[in-house]
mmCIF file of C-alpha atoms in Angstrom:
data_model
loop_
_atom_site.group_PDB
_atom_site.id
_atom_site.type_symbol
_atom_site.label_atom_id
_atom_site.label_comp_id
_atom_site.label_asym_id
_atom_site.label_seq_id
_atom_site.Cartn_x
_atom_site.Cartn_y
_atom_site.Cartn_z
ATOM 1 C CA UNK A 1 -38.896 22.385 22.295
ATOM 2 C CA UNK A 2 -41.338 20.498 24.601
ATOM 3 C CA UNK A 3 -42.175 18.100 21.739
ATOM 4 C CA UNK A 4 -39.155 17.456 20.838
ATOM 5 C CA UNK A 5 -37.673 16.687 24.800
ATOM 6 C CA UNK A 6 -40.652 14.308 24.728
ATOM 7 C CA UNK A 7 -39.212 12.027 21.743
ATOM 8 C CA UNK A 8 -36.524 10.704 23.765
ATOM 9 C CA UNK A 9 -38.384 9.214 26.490
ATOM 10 C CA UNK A 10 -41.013 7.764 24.484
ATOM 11 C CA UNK A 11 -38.313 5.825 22.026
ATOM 12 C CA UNK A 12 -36.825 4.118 25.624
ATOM 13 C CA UNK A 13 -40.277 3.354 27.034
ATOM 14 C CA UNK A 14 -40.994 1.191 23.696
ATOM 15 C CA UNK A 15 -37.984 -0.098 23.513
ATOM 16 C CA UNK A 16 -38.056 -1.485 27.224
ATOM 17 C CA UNK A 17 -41.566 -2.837 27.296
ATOM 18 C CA UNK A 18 -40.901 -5.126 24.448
ATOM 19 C CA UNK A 19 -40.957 -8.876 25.740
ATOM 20 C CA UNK A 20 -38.470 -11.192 23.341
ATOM 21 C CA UNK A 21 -39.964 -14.225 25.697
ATOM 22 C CA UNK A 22 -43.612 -13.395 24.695
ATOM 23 C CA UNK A 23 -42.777 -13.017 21.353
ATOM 24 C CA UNK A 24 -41.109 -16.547 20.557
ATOM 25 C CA UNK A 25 -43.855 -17.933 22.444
ATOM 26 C CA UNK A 26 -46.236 -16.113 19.798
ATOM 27 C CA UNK A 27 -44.431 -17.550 16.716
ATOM 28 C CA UNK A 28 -43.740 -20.754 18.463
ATOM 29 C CA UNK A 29 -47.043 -22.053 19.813
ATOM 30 C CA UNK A 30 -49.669 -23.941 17.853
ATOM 31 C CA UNK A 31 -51.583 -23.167 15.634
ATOM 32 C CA UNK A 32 -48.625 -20.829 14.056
ATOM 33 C CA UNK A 33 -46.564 -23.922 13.265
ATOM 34 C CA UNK A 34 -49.221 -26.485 12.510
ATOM 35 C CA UNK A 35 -48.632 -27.298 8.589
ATOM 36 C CA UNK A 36 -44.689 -27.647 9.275
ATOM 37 C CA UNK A 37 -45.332 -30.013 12.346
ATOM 38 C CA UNK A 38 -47.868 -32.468 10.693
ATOM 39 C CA UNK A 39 -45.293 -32.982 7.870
ATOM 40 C CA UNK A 40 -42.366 -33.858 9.849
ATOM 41 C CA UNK A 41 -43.574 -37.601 10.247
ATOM 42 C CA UNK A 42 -44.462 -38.076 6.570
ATOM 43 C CA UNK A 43 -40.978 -36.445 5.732
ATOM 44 C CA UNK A 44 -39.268 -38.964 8.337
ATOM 45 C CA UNK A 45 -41.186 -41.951 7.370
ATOM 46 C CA UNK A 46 -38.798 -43.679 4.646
ATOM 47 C CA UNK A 47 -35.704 -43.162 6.665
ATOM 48 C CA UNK A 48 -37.312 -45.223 9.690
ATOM 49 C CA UNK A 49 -38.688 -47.671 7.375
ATOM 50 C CA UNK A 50 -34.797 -48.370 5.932
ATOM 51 C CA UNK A 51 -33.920 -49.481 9.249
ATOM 52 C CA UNK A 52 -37.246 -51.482 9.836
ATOM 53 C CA UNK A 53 -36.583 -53.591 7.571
ATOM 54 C CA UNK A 54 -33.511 -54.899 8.497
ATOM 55 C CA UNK A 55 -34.950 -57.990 9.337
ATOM 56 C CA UNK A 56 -32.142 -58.533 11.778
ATOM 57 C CA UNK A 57 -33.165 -55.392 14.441
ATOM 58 C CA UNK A 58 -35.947 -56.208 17.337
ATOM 59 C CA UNK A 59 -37.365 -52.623 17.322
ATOM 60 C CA UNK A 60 -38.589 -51.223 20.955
ATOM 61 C CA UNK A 61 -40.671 -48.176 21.726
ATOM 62 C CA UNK A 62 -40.403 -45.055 20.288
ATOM 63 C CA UNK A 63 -39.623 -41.643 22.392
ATOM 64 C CA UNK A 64 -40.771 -38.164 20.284
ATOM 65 C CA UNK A 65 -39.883 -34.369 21.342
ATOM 66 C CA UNK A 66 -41.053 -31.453 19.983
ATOM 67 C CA UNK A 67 -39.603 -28.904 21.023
ATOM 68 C CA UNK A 68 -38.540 -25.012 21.156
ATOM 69 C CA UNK A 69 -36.423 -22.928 22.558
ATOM 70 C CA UNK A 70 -34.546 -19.309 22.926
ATOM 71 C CA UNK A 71 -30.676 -18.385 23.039
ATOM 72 C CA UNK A 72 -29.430 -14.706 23.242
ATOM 73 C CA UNK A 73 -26.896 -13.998 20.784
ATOM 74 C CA UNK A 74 -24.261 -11.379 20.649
ATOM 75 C CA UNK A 75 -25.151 -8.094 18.067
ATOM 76 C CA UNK A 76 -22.193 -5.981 18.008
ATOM 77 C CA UNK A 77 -22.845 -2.501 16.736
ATOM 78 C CA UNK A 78 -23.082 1.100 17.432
ATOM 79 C CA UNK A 79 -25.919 0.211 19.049
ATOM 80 C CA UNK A 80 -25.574 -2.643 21.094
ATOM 81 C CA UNK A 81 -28.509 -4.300 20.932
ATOM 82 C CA UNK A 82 -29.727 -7.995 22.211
ATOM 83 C CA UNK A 83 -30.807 -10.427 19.973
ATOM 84 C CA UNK A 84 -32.435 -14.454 20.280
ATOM 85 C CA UNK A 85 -32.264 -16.972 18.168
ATOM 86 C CA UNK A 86 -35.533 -18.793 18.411
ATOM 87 C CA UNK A 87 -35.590 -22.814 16.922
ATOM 88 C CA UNK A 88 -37.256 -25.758 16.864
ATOM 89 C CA UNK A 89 -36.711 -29.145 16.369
ATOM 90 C CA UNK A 90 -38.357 -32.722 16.012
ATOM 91 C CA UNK A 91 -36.952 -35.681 17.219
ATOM 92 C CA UNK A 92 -37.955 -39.409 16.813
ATOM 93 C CA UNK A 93 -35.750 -41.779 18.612
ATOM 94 C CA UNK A 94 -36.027 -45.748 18.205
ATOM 95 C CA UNK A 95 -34.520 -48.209 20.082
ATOM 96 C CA UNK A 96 -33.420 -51.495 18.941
ATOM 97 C CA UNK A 97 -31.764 -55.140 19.787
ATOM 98 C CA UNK A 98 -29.423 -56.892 17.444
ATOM 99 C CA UNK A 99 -26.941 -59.268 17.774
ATOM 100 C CA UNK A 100 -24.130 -60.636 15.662
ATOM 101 C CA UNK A 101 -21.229 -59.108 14.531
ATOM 102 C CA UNK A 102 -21.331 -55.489 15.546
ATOM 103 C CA UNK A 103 -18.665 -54.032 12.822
ATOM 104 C CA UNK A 104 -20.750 -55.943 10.521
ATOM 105 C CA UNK A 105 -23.935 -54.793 11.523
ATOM 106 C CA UNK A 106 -23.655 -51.002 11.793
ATOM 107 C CA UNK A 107 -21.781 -51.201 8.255
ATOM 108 C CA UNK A 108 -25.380 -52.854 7.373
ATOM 109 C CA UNK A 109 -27.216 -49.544 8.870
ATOM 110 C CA UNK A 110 -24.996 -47.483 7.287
ATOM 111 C CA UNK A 111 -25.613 -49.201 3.552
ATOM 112 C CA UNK A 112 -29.439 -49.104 4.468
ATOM 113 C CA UNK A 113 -29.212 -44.989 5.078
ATOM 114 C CA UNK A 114 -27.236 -44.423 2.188
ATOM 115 C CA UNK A 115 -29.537 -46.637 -0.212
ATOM 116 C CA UNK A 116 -32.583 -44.347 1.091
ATOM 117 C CA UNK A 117 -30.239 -41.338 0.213
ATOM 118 C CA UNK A 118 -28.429 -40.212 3.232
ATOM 119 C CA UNK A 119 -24.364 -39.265 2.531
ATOM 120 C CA UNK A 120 -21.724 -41.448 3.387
ATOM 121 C CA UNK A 121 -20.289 -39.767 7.321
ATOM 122 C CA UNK A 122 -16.966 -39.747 5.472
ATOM 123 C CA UNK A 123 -14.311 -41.733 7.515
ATOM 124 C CA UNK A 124 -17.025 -41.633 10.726
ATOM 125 C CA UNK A 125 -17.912 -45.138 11.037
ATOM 126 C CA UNK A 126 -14.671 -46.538 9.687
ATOM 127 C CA UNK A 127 -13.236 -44.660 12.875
ATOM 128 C CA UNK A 128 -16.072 -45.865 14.997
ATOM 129 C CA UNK A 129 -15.626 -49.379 14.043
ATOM 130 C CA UNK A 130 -11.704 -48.938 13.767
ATOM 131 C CA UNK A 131 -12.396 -47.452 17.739
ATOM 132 C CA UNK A 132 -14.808 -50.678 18.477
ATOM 133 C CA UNK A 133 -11.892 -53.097 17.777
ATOM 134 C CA UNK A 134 -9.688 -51.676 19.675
ATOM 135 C CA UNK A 135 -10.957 -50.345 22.277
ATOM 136 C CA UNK A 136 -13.605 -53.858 23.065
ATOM 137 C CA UNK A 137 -12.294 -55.139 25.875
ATOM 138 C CA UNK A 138 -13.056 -56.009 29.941
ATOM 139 C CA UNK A 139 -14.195 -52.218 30.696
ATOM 140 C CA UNK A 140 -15.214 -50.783 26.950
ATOM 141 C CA UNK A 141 -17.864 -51.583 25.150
ATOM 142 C CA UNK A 142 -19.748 -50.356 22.582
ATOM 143 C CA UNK A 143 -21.699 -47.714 24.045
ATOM 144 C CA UNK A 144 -17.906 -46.416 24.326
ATOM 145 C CA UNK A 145 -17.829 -45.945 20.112
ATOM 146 C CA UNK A 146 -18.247 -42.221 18.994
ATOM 147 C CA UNK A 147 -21.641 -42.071 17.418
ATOM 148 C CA UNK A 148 -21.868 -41.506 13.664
ATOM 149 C CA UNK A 149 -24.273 -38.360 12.363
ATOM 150 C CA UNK A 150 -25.878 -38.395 9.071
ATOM 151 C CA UNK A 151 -26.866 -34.530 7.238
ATOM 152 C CA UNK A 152 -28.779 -33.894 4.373
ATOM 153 C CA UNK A 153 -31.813 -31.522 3.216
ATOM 154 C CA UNK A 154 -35.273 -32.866 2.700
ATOM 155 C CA UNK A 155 -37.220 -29.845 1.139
ATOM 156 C CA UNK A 156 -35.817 -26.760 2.996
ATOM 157 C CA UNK A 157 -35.591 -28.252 6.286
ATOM 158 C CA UNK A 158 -32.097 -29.718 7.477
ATOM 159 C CA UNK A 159 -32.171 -33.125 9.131
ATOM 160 C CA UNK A 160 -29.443 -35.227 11.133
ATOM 161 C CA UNK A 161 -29.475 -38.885 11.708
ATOM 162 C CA UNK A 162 -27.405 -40.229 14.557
ATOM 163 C CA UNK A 163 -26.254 -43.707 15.467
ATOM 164 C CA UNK A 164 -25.404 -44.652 18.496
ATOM 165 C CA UNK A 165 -25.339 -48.073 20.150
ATOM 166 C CA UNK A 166 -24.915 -49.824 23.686
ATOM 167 C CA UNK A 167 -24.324 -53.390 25.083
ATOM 168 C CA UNK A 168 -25.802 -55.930 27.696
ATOM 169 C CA UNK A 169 -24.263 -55.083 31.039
ATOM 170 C CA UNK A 170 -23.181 -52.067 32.518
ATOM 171 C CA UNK A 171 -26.572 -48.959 31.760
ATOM 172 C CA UNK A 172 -24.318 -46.104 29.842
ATOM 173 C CA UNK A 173 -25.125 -42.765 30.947
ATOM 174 C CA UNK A 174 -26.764 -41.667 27.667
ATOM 175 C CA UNK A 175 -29.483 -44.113 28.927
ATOM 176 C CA UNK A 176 -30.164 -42.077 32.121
ATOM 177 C CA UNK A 177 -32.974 -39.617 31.654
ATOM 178 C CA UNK A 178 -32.209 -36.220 31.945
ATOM 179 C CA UNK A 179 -33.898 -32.819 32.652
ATOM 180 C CA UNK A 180 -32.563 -29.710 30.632
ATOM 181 C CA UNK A 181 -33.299 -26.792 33.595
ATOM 182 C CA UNK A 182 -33.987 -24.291 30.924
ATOM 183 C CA UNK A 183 -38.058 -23.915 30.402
ATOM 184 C CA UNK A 184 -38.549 -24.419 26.510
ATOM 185 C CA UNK A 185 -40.796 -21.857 25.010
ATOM 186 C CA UNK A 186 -42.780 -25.347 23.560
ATOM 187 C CA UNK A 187 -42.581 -28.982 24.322
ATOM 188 C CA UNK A 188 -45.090 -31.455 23.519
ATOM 189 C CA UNK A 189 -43.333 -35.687 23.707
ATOM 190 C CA UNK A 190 -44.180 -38.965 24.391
ATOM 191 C CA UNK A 191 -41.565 -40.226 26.640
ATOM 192 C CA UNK A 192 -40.010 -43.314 27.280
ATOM 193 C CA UNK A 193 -38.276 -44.918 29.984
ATOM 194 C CA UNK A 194 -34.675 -45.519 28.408
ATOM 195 C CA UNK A 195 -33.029 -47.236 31.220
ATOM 196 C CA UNK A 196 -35.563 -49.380 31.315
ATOM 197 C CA UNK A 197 -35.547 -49.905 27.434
ATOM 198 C CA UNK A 198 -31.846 -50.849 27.727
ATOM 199 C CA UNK A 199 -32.658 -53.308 30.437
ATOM 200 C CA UNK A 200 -35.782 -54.916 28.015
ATOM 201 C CA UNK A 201 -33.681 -55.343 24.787
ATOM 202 C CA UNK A 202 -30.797 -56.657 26.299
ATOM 203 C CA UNK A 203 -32.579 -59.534 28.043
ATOM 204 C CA UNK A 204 -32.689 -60.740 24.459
ATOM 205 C CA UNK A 205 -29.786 -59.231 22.703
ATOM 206 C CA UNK A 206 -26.328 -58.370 23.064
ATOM 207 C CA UNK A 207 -26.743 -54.755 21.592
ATOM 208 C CA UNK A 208 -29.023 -52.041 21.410
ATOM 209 C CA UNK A 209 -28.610 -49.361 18.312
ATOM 210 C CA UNK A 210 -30.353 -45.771 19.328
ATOM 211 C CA UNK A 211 -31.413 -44.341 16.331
ATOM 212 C CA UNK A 212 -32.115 -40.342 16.253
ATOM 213 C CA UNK A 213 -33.792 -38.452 13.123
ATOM 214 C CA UNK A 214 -34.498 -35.174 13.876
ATOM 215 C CA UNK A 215 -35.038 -31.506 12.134
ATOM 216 C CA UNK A 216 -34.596 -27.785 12.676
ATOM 217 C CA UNK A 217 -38.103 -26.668 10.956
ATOM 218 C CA UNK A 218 -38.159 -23.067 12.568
ATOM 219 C CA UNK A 219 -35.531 -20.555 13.043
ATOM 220 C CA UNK A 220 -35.639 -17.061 13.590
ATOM 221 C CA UNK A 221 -33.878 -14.171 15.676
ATOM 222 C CA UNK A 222 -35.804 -11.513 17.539
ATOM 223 C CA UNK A 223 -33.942 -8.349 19.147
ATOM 224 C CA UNK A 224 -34.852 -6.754 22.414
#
């Protein structure tokens, strides 16, 4: 009898001294993730060089984030029990000025990711543009134009391009930096200034085209 009033107590204390923080910190914290970190750029580098060599785009700097983080998630059973998803993604993000025709020249990005094997956005950047030349006017501008994502696999690891664009004048607020309040369980970036990027290219141009490649690499759930 005493052993088995003793079985009780000992199954709660394990269960509450588990940490689910200190835990994705374990799987998410170099050197765990190293090999799947150092290919990211190698697996990025022919999209970015599509849209370098549109002749056309004045590429700026270059922001990078790696980064992870936790979410709980709802597990509904007999046992209620909590459970976080744990990610991480990599992010490149290049800025760049253009001018011309701007229906034109994202229809020019857009044939330069599909020729390096991204998937038409079905009817996203038809709408975009349809939006642009309607919408451009005293008050709208570009930076008012949905922005057009891009998904496809390379290897096992699910990337997104997105497109989005701004225009000499008024800073959008996409341009403002800022903080997420949540601590990520990892972060390691080299950071730029993007108001002040905006400011820089259009001294020169009339638009600016952000340009965001990024992939989940790491995903896993973890239970309380």
């Amino acid at each position: 009898m005493r052993r088995t009033a003793l079985l009780p107590l000992v199954f709660v204390a394990a269960c509450t001294s588990h940490d689910p923080r200190a835990e994705a910190e374990r799987l998410v914290k170099p050197p765990e993730l190293g090999a799947e970190r150092a290919a990211l750029p190698g697996s990025a580098a022919p999209t970015l060089a599509a849209t370098d060599a549109l002749t056309w785009l004045e590429r700026g700097p270059d922001a990078t984030e790696d980064a992870c983080g936790m979410q709980a998630e709802e597990w509904k059973g007999f046992f209620p029990t909590q459970v976080w998803r744990v990610s991480c993604t990599w992010r490149t993000t290049r800025y760049y000025g253009f001018d011309g025709d701007f229906p034109e020249r994202a229809q020019a990005v857009d044939d330069a990711l599909v020729a390096a094997g991204w998937p038409k956005p079905d009817e996203a950047l038809s709408s975009a543009i349809r939006y642009f030349r309607q919408t451009h006017k005293p008050g709208y501008d570009v930076s008012h134009v949905p922005p057009v994502a891009y998904h496809r696999y390379i290897g096992d690891q699910p990337w997104t391009v997105q497109l989005s664009w701004a225009e000499a004048g008024r800073v959008p607020a996409g341009f403002r930096t800022t903080r997420t309040p949540v601590e990520p369980l990892h972060r390691e970036a080299a950071e730029v200034d993007p108001e002040q990027v905006h400011r820089d290219l259009t001294s020169r141009h009339q638009f600016v085209l952000v340009f965001s490649l990024s992939a989940r690499y790491f995903e896993r759930t973890i239970a309380d």
